Short mmCIF file of C-alpha atoms in Angstrom, two decimals:
data_model
loop_
_atom_site.label_atom_id
_atom_site.label_comp_id
_atom_site.label_asym_id
_atom_site.label_seq_id
_atom_site.Cartn_x
_atom_site.Cartn_y
_atom_site.Cartn_z
CA GLU K 975 92.15 64.89 -298.34
CA LYS K 976 93.16 67.44 -298.90
CA GLY K 977 91.93 71.05 -300.13
CA ALA K 978 88.37 72.28 -300.62
CA ILE K 979 85.75 69.94 -301.71
CA ARG K 980 84.19 69.89 -305.85
CA PRO K 981 80.05 70.44 -305.70
CA PHE K 982 80.79 68.27 -308.39
CA TYR K 983 82.11 64.19 -308.64
CA ILE K 984 82.49 61.34 -311.09
CA PHE K 985 83.32 58.02 -309.61
CA ALA K 986 85.01 55.46 -311.81
CA GLY K 987 86.20 52.08 -311.86
CA VAL K 988 85.90 49.07 -310.25
CA GLU K 989 86.75 49.20 -307.26
CA GLU K 990 83.76 50.13 -304.71
CA TYR K 991 85.44 49.91 -301.47
CA LEU K 992 87.48 52.50 -302.59
CA LYS K 993 84.81 54.66 -303.80
CA GLU K 994 82.79 54.41 -300.81
CA GLU K 995 85.68 54.94 -298.30
CA ALA K 996 85.96 58.23 -300.45
CA VAL K 997 81.97 59.51 -299.64
CA GLU K 998 82.56 58.76 -296.09
CA LYS K 999 85.63 60.92 -295.41
CA ILE K 1000 83.83 63.76 -297.73
CA LYS K 1001 80.64 63.19 -295.89
CA LYS K 1002 82.19 63.01 -292.44
CA LYS K 1003 84.55 67.11 -294.15
CA LEU K 1004 80.87 68.19 -295.09
CA ILE K 1005 78.03 66.85 -292.44
CA ASP K 1006 77.80 67.51 -289.05
CA PRO K 1007 76.33 64.03 -287.82
CA SER K 1008 73.02 65.73 -285.81
CA GLN K 1009 71.99 66.78 -289.77
CA GLU K 1010 73.03 63.69 -290.96
CA ALA K 1011 69.33 62.68 -292.29
CA PHE K 1012 68.48 66.27 -293.59
CA ASN K 1013 71.81 66.97 -295.76
CA TYR K 1014 72.78 63.18 -297.09
CA TYR K 1015 70.97 61.15 -299.81
CA VAL K 1016 71.82 58.15 -301.02
CA LYS K 1017 69.94 57.12 -304.50
CA GLN K 1018 69.80 54.38 -306.98
CA GLY K 1019 70.70 54.86 -310.90
CA ASP K 1020 67.73 53.50 -312.29
CA GLU K 1021 66.13 55.34 -309.28
CA VAL K 1022 66.85 58.50 -310.92
CA PHE K 1023 66.83 57.45 -314.61
CA SER K 1024 63.05 56.45 -314.30
CA SER K 1025 61.65 59.34 -312.09
CA GLY K 1026 63.26 61.66 -314.03
CA ILE K 1027 66.46 64.02 -313.98
CA SER K 1028 64.68 67.13 -313.12
CA SER K 1029 63.99 65.43 -309.27
CA LEU K 1030 67.57 64.48 -308.43
CA LEU K 1031 68.65 68.63 -309.56
CA GLY K 1032 65.53 69.98 -307.51
CA ALA K 1033 67.46 67.95 -304.83
CA CYS K 1034 70.35 69.61 -305.20
CA GLN K 1035 68.71 73.56 -306.10
CA THR K 1036 67.71 72.80 -302.30
CA VAL K 1037 68.90 74.50 -299.60
CA PRO K 1038 71.33 72.23 -296.95
CA PHE K 1039 68.66 72.36 -293.55
CA PHE K 1040 71.24 74.25 -290.81
CA SER K 1041 74.21 73.13 -292.45
CA GLN K 1042 76.58 74.98 -294.75
CA LYS K 1043 76.80 72.15 -297.47
CA LYS K 1044 74.31 68.71 -298.47
CA LEU K 1045 75.77 66.00 -300.35
CA ILE K 1046 74.14 63.95 -302.79
CA VAL K 1047 75.29 59.80 -304.30
CA VAL K 1048 73.69 58.65 -306.68
CA LYS K 1049 74.91 54.53 -307.46
CA ASN K 1050 74.88 53.27 -310.35
CA ALA K 1051 74.97 56.19 -312.31
CA GLU K 1052 75.30 55.06 -316.02
CA ALA K 1053 72.07 55.75 -317.33
CA ALA K 1054 71.95 59.12 -315.58
CA CYS K 1055 75.40 60.17 -316.56
CA LYS K 1056 74.57 59.82 -320.51
CA LEU K 1057 71.50 63.11 -320.33
CA LYS K 1058 72.54 66.38 -321.78
CA ASP K 1059 70.84 67.86 -318.29
CA ILE K 1060 73.97 65.89 -316.13
CA ALA K 1061 76.21 67.76 -318.32
CA GLU K 1062 75.04 71.37 -317.93
CA TYR K 1063 74.24 70.31 -314.39
CA ALA K 1064 77.85 69.84 -314.11
CA ARG K 1065 79.69 72.83 -315.86
CA ASP K 1066 77.35 75.02 -312.84
CA PRO K 1067 76.51 73.22 -309.86
CA VAL K 1068 75.15 74.35 -307.11
CA PRO K 1069 77.63 75.39 -304.38
CA SER K 1070 76.10 74.46 -301.71
CA THR K 1071 75.55 70.71 -303.06
CA CYS K 1072 78.39 68.22 -303.62
CA LEU K 1073 76.51 65.76 -306.23
CA ILE K 1074 78.62 62.40 -306.34
CA LEU K 1075 77.81 59.93 -309.07
CA THR K 1076 79.33 56.37 -308.94
CA VAL K 1077 80.12 54.23 -312.30
CA LEU K 1078 82.13 51.62 -313.99
CA LYS K 1079 83.15 53.96 -316.95
CA THR K 1080 82.63 57.67 -317.04
CA GLU K 1081 80.99 59.56 -320.41
CA THR K 1082 83.27 61.56 -322.72
CA ALA K 1083 81.62 65.16 -321.79
CA LEU K 1084 81.85 64.24 -317.97
CA LYS K 1085 85.74 63.31 -318.01
CA LYS K 1086 87.10 66.30 -316.42
CA TYR K 1087 85.14 65.00 -312.79
CA GLU K 1088 85.92 61.70 -313.24
CA VAL K 1089 88.37 60.16 -310.33
CA MET K 1090 89.08 56.61 -310.99
CA PHE K 1091 89.94 53.87 -308.31
CA TYR K 1092 91.07 50.84 -309.87
CA SER K 1093 91.72 47.55 -307.42
CA PRO K 1094 95.22 47.37 -306.50
CA PHE K 1095 98.23 45.47 -307.83
CA VAL K 1096 99.52 42.12 -305.66
CA PRO K 1097 102.12 44.28 -304.13
CA GLU K 1098 99.62 47.23 -303.72
CA ALA K 1099 97.40 44.45 -302.16
CA LYS K 1100 100.17 43.37 -299.73
CA ALA K 1101 100.35 46.42 -298.26
CA TRP K 1102 97.50 47.15 -297.42
CA ILE K 1103 96.40 43.78 -296.40
CA ARG K 1104 98.85 44.11 -293.61
CA LYS K 1105 97.42 48.19 -292.96
CA ARG K 1106 93.63 46.93 -292.56
CA ALA K 1107 95.06 43.96 -290.08
CA ALA K 1108 96.83 46.27 -287.79
CA GLU K 1109 93.55 48.66 -287.74
CA GLU K 1110 91.92 45.46 -286.66
CA GLY K 1111 94.71 44.95 -283.75
CA LYS K 1112 96.25 42.04 -286.03
CA LYS K 1113 99.42 41.03 -288.11
CA MET K 1114 99.88 38.81 -290.56
CA THR K 1115 102.74 36.86 -292.19
CA GLU K 1116 103.74 36.59 -295.39
CA PRO K 1117 102.25 33.23 -296.08
CA ALA K 1118 98.95 34.38 -294.60
CA VAL K 1119 98.84 37.65 -296.47
CA ASN K 1120 99.38 35.28 -299.65
CA ALA K 1121 97.08 32.83 -299.22
CA LEU K 1122 94.42 35.28 -298.48
CA LEU K 1123 95.04 36.67 -301.86
CA GLU K 1124 94.80 33.39 -303.77
CA ARG K 1125 91.38 32.50 -301.53
CA ALA K 1126 89.61 36.45 -302.03
CA GLY K 1127 91.56 38.34 -304.94
CA THR K 1128 92.78 41.82 -304.99
CA GLY K 1129 88.96 43.35 -304.50
CA LEU K 1130 89.40 44.93 -301.58
CA GLY K 1131 85.75 45.54 -300.00
CA LEU K 1132 86.02 41.31 -300.14
CA LEU K 1133 89.26 41.33 -298.94
CA SER K 1134 88.07 43.78 -295.65
CA LYS K 1135 85.62 41.63 -294.46
CA GLU K 1136 87.60 38.79 -294.87
CA ILE K 1137 90.33 40.13 -293.04
CA GLU K 1138 87.54 40.82 -290.26
CA LYS K 1139 86.53 37.38 -289.57
CA LEU K 1140 89.95 36.74 -289.63
CA ALA K 1141 90.82 38.95 -286.76
CA LEU K 1142 87.81 37.55 -284.79
CA PHE K 1143 89.10 33.85 -285.87
CA SER K 1144 92.34 34.42 -284.28
CA GLY K 1145 90.83 35.70 -280.86
CA ARG K 1146 93.85 37.11 -278.63
CA LYS K 1147 96.76 35.99 -281.09
CA GLU K 1148 98.59 38.71 -282.16
CA SER K 1149 99.06 37.35 -285.79
CA ILE K 1150 97.26 35.73 -288.03
CA GLU K 1151 98.86 32.64 -289.71
CA GLU K 1152 98.67 30.61 -293.17
CA GLU K 1153 96.91 28.01 -291.40
CA ASP K 1154 93.90 30.84 -289.62
CA VAL K 1155 92.97 31.37 -293.27
CA ARG K 1156 92.47 28.14 -294.92
CA ALA K 1157 90.57 27.15 -292.08
CA VAL K 1158 88.09 30.49 -292.25
CA ILE K 1159 88.06 31.52 -295.97
CA SER K 1160 87.10 28.49 -298.37
CA SER K 1161 87.67 28.96 -302.41
CA ARG K 1162 86.53 31.77 -304.38
CA GLU K 1163 83.54 29.77 -305.51
CA ALA K 1164 82.23 28.59 -301.87
CA PRO K 1165 80.82 30.15 -299.04
CA ASP K 1166 83.04 29.98 -296.08
CA VAL K 1167 82.40 29.19 -292.07
CA TRP K 1168 81.74 32.29 -291.12
CA ASN K 1169 79.16 33.62 -294.12
CA LEU K 1170 77.07 30.48 -292.58
CA VAL K 1171 77.75 31.49 -288.74
CA ASP K 1172 76.17 35.08 -289.40
CA CYS K 1173 73.32 33.54 -291.43
CA VAL K 1174 72.27 31.36 -288.50
CA ALA K 1175 72.92 34.30 -286.05
CA GLU K 1176 71.38 36.32 -287.85
CA ARG K 1177 68.30 33.79 -288.69
CA ARG K 1178 68.55 33.69 -292.97
CA LYS K 1179 67.02 30.01 -293.45
CA ASP K 1180 67.13 29.78 -296.92
CA GLU K 1181 70.56 30.88 -297.59
CA ALA K 1182 71.97 29.35 -294.22
CA LEU K 1183 71.09 26.00 -295.70
CA ARG K 1184 72.51 26.61 -299.03
CA SER K 1185 75.75 27.39 -297.31
CA ALA K 1186 75.97 24.53 -295.07
CA GLY K 1187 75.44 22.04 -298.14
CA ILE K 1188 77.96 23.58 -299.77
CA LEU K 1189 80.62 23.85 -296.94
CA ILE K 1190 79.95 19.92 -296.41
CA ARG K 1191 80.06 19.36 -300.59
CA GLU K 1192 83.28 21.05 -299.83
CA GLY K 1193 84.34 18.59 -296.62
CA ILE K 1194 84.52 20.60 -294.03
CA SER K 1195 82.92 18.70 -290.92
CA PRO K 1196 79.16 19.55 -289.80
CA GLY K 1197 81.01 18.29 -286.30
CA TYR K 1198 83.45 21.87 -286.77
CA LEU K 1199 80.31 23.55 -288.23
CA ILE K 1200 78.32 23.24 -284.68
CA ALA K 1201 81.03 23.84 -282.70
CA MET K 1202 81.64 27.48 -284.72
CA MET K 1203 77.94 28.03 -284.69
CA ALA K 1204 77.81 27.07 -280.63
CA ARG K 1205 81.27 28.77 -280.51
CA GLN K 1206 79.04 32.35 -282.09
CA PHE K 1207 75.93 31.78 -279.33
CA ARG K 1208 78.12 32.06 -276.36
CA MET K 1209 79.71 35.16 -278.16
CA ILE K 1210 76.48 36.42 -278.51
CA MET K 1211 75.19 35.88 -274.95
CA ILE K 1212 77.97 37.32 -273.08
CA ALA K 1213 77.44 40.04 -275.42
CA LYS K 1214 74.30 40.45 -274.34
CA GLN K 1215 74.39 40.31 -270.69
CA LEU K 1216 77.21 42.58 -270.63
CA ILE K 1217 75.15 45.22 -272.87
CA GLU K 1218 72.08 44.25 -270.14
CA LYS K 1219 74.99 45.56 -267.86
CA LYS K 1220 75.68 48.59 -269.59
CA ARG K 1221 79.48 47.92 -270.51
CA SER K 1222 81.21 49.69 -273.04
CA SER K 1223 82.17 47.93 -276.55
CA ALA K 1224 85.71 47.86 -275.52
CA GLU K 1225 84.86 45.89 -272.13
CA ILE K 1226 82.52 43.31 -274.52
CA GLY K 1227 85.08 42.75 -277.50
CA ALA K 1228 87.90 42.21 -275.03
CA ALA K 1229 85.29 39.61 -273.02
CA ILE K 1230 84.54 37.92 -275.93
CA GLY K 1231 88.04 37.45 -277.59
CA SER K 1232 87.29 40.58 -280.26
CA ARG K 1233 90.47 42.98 -281.06
CA SER K 1234 88.23 44.12 -283.99
CA PRO K 1235 85.49 46.85 -283.43
CA ARG K 1236 83.58 45.94 -286.45
CA GLN K 1237 83.37 42.49 -285.19
CA THR K 1238 82.60 43.40 -281.48
CA GLY K 1239 79.92 45.58 -282.87
CA LYS K 1240 77.90 42.54 -284.63
CA VAL K 1241 77.73 40.42 -282.40
CA MET K 1242 76.65 42.99 -279.96
CA GLU K 1243 73.91 44.22 -282.82
CA GLN K 1244 73.67 39.97 -283.53
CA GLY K 1245 72.63 39.85 -279.12
CA ARG K 1246 69.76 42.46 -279.51
CA LYS K 1247 68.03 40.04 -281.71
CA PHE K 1248 67.45 37.81 -279.14
CA SER K 1249 66.22 37.51 -275.56
CA GLN K 1250 68.07 35.29 -273.13
CA LYS K 1251 65.74 32.62 -272.86
CA GLU K 1252 66.23 32.29 -276.72
CA LEU K 1253 70.18 32.32 -276.53
CA GLU K 1254 69.59 29.55 -273.94
CA ASP K 1255 67.26 27.19 -275.70
CA ASN K 1256 69.37 28.03 -278.82
CA LEU K 1257 73.01 26.64 -277.14
CA ASN K 1258 71.06 23.59 -275.65
CA ARG K 1259 70.03 23.01 -279.22
CA LEU K 1260 73.97 22.93 -280.57
CA LEU K 1261 74.80 20.65 -276.66
CA ASP K 1262 71.91 18.09 -277.27
CA THR K 1263 72.83 18.01 -281.62
CA GLU K 1264 76.27 17.30 -280.64
CA PHE K 1265 75.47 14.06 -277.97
CA ASN K 1266 72.95 13.04 -280.47
CA ILE K 1267 76.18 12.94 -283.49
CA LYS K 1268 78.44 11.40 -280.88
CA SER K 1269 75.69 8.60 -279.44
CA GLY K 1270 75.10 7.44 -283.00
CA ARG K 1271 71.35 8.21 -282.93
CA ILE K 1272 71.05 10.77 -286.10
CA SER K 1273 73.97 11.43 -288.55
CA GLU K 1274 75.75 14.08 -288.97
CA ASP K 1275 74.40 15.68 -292.03
CA LEU K 1276 71.01 15.13 -291.58
CA ALA K 1277 71.69 16.48 -287.67
CA LEU K 1278 73.00 19.90 -289.07
CA GLU K 1279 70.62 20.54 -291.84
CA ILE K 1280 67.76 19.96 -288.88
CA LEU K 1281 70.04 22.05 -286.42
CA VAL K 1282 70.33 25.18 -288.72
CA SER K 1283 66.25 25.02 -289.51
CA LYS K 1284 65.70 25.41 -286.03
CA LEU K 1285 68.26 27.93 -285.26
CA CYS K 1286 66.50 29.98 -287.56
CA SER K 1287 62.82 29.49 -287.03
CA ALA K 1288 63.39 29.86 -283.23
#
């Protein structure tokens, strides 16, 4: 955050979330958003390795387009790092380009360029969770923090996603409680309810059916899953109506009970994928399914499977 940005970095270690965060900070300092399409590139290491390192080095040497700097990121770059050309480039990099290679482990010849990103220990993770929850406008009780760590571990990428879900689930409540965590987040081996909801809202049928099946085997009630899908589609419908009225994301977040800008953005994006009629039809499907289950016309498990298939195919 302080000082000049160097022209060459190796981002190493297991914490991918922190690597991505560091890349974003560097991008904000170097690249004007209006020029991002021309001066910011992300490549995969196997792509660079297979096409030859000369293409990467050539890109580094190209003059930035209407900008002082260019940023190039190569992910999973272990194979590329073993090439002597990279070590030679690192000794005399192009000043107008910032080249970042992300790896788990750094080659000895490149150690001096390494920035390590470790997963935090539990006390650090607890502090980070509270800070991340505050960004979503929430507090978290100590039992809730402990339950989240128990179920999600200390990986910051997963923790960030789970906190977004918890912020949306808790609605207008100021604080996230332990029962919220246990209701929303399954064990590390099982998908959670919000994964199913997102899969259905994004029409990922195979993944949605697989997720629903696992959740039922984990003991989650099909009726609860149907209620959560209905809640999501109601939020999507409200968001879509407000988008059409040119309302701001803050106004939309308030209307759907979300204090999380990220979750509001996700609901808005899902709303753009449906017509108003499709949303109305899906809500009617959800209501019909609830009625058929309560009237005993169909078993819960079969009703859920048919419903998920229809919602994803609509």
